[in-house]
Amino acid sequence: MAGKAIVTYFHHSGFTVAVEKTLLVFDYWRGENGELTEQAQLHPRDFEGWDQILVFVSHDHEDHFDEVIYTWDYEHLPITYIVADDLPIGKRGKRMKPGDEMTVGDTRIRAFDSTDKGVSFYVTVGDMHIFHAGDLNLWHWREESTLREIAQAEKDYYAAVAPIEGLPIDICMFPVDPRMGGMYDAGANHFVMAVKPRLFIPMHWQNRPEVAESYARKGRTKYTEVLPLTEPRQQAELTFDEFELRIRVVSALPRAEEEAPAEAPRDVNLDALNTADPFADTDLPVQLQ
């Protein structure tokens, strides 16, 4: 498989993924306190030149659903809204619940379950497979939950992930939420081991970019590269072939002269990654019966 994509991070769990002539927008949110500045927000120029624009909303939590998406000029742009089944869809949209499948243009979409509200999305454009988890995660709250609650959370999470195992995933966006304490990465670790996405991008890290950067250092495996995108409008230009993933990370916003230049392109050979246990310093969940 060979393909190219450009992933742009905005805020929290909000991304765009550009593949061929299709633009995917996932869980766009400008933030609670103006974290996404006017300069960094999506603008009409971002929607020019696409054959189709698919805007996804995984659920109705305010940090995943910004009503500004319904002010975009969908009367004159090829925008289709793909949202969880309890959300409004504007004049042109489609609702999905777990288990639903649909095709929009040349894009195939499957909705999987979440362990919170709504759905997670599995999207295929050409030969590229993209997964956005929404709020699918192992929400265990170790310091607050009872053992019975923890066991149930693990059971629910493993059940939600099981149907995804075996599917090819080139780009995965998944929560690593530090509010959960010492086992904040348990869900991410399980997903990386069980599903083996080629590229894993941490999200939902609560305005703490060091969390995403730390997970990138210890979360990669022989099969999965982990890439932290931590600045609004930071982009990853990705080139895939059967054995190699080439990543070029750049900032799409102007930089002050005193700031460091954008990161140089770097090649990632998945077969050459360190095969030592990447989870030695993390707390993996114990399978409880």
Short mmCIF file of N, CA and C in Angstrom, two decimals, residues 14 35 49 62 70 73 144 191 197 206 249 269 287:
data_model
loop_
_atom_site.label_atom_id
_atom_site.label_comp_id
_atom_site.label_asym_id
_atom_site.label_seq_id
_atom_site.Cartn_x
_atom_site.Cartn_y
_atom_site.Cartn_z
N GLY A 14 -9.39 17.97 17.76
CA GLY A 14 -9.75 18.49 16.45
C GLY A 14 -8.62 18.40 15.44
N GLU A 35 -8.55 29.25 23.16
CA GLU A 35 -7.26 28.60 22.91
C GLU A 35 -6.90 28.59 21.42
N GLY A 49 -11.04 24.21 -3.24
CA GLY A 49 -10.34 23.27 -4.10
C GLY A 49 -10.58 21.80 -3.81
N GLU A 62 -19.19 19.34 24.60
CA GLU A 62 -18.80 20.64 24.04
C GLU A 62 -17.36 20.66 23.55
N TYR A 70 -21.66 24.69 11.58
CA TYR A 70 -22.88 24.86 10.80
C TYR A 70 -23.00 26.27 10.22
N ASP A 73 -20.00 27.63 4.78
CA ASP A 73 -20.83 27.88 3.59
C ASP A 73 -21.14 26.58 2.86
N GLU A 144 -10.52 7.22 42.00
CA GLU A 144 -11.87 7.49 42.45
C GLU A 144 -12.81 6.29 42.35
N PHE A 191 -4.75 -0.25 22.76
CA PHE A 191 -5.11 -0.04 21.36
C PHE A 191 -3.89 -0.24 20.46
N PRO A 197 -2.03 0.33 14.79
CA PRO A 197 -2.06 1.36 13.75
C PRO A 197 -0.65 1.74 13.33
N GLN A 206 -5.70 17.66 27.35
CA GLN A 206 -6.07 18.69 28.32
C GLN A 206 -5.08 19.85 28.43
N VAL A 249 7.13 17.14 9.55
CA VAL A 249 6.32 17.95 10.45
C VAL A 249 6.66 19.42 10.24
N ASN A 269 11.39 3.99 9.67
CA ASN A 269 11.33 2.63 9.19
C ASN A 269 10.76 1.77 10.30
N GLN A 287 -6.38 -7.79 33.31
CA GLN A 287 -7.64 -8.39 32.84
C GLN A 287 -8.35 -9.04 34.02
#
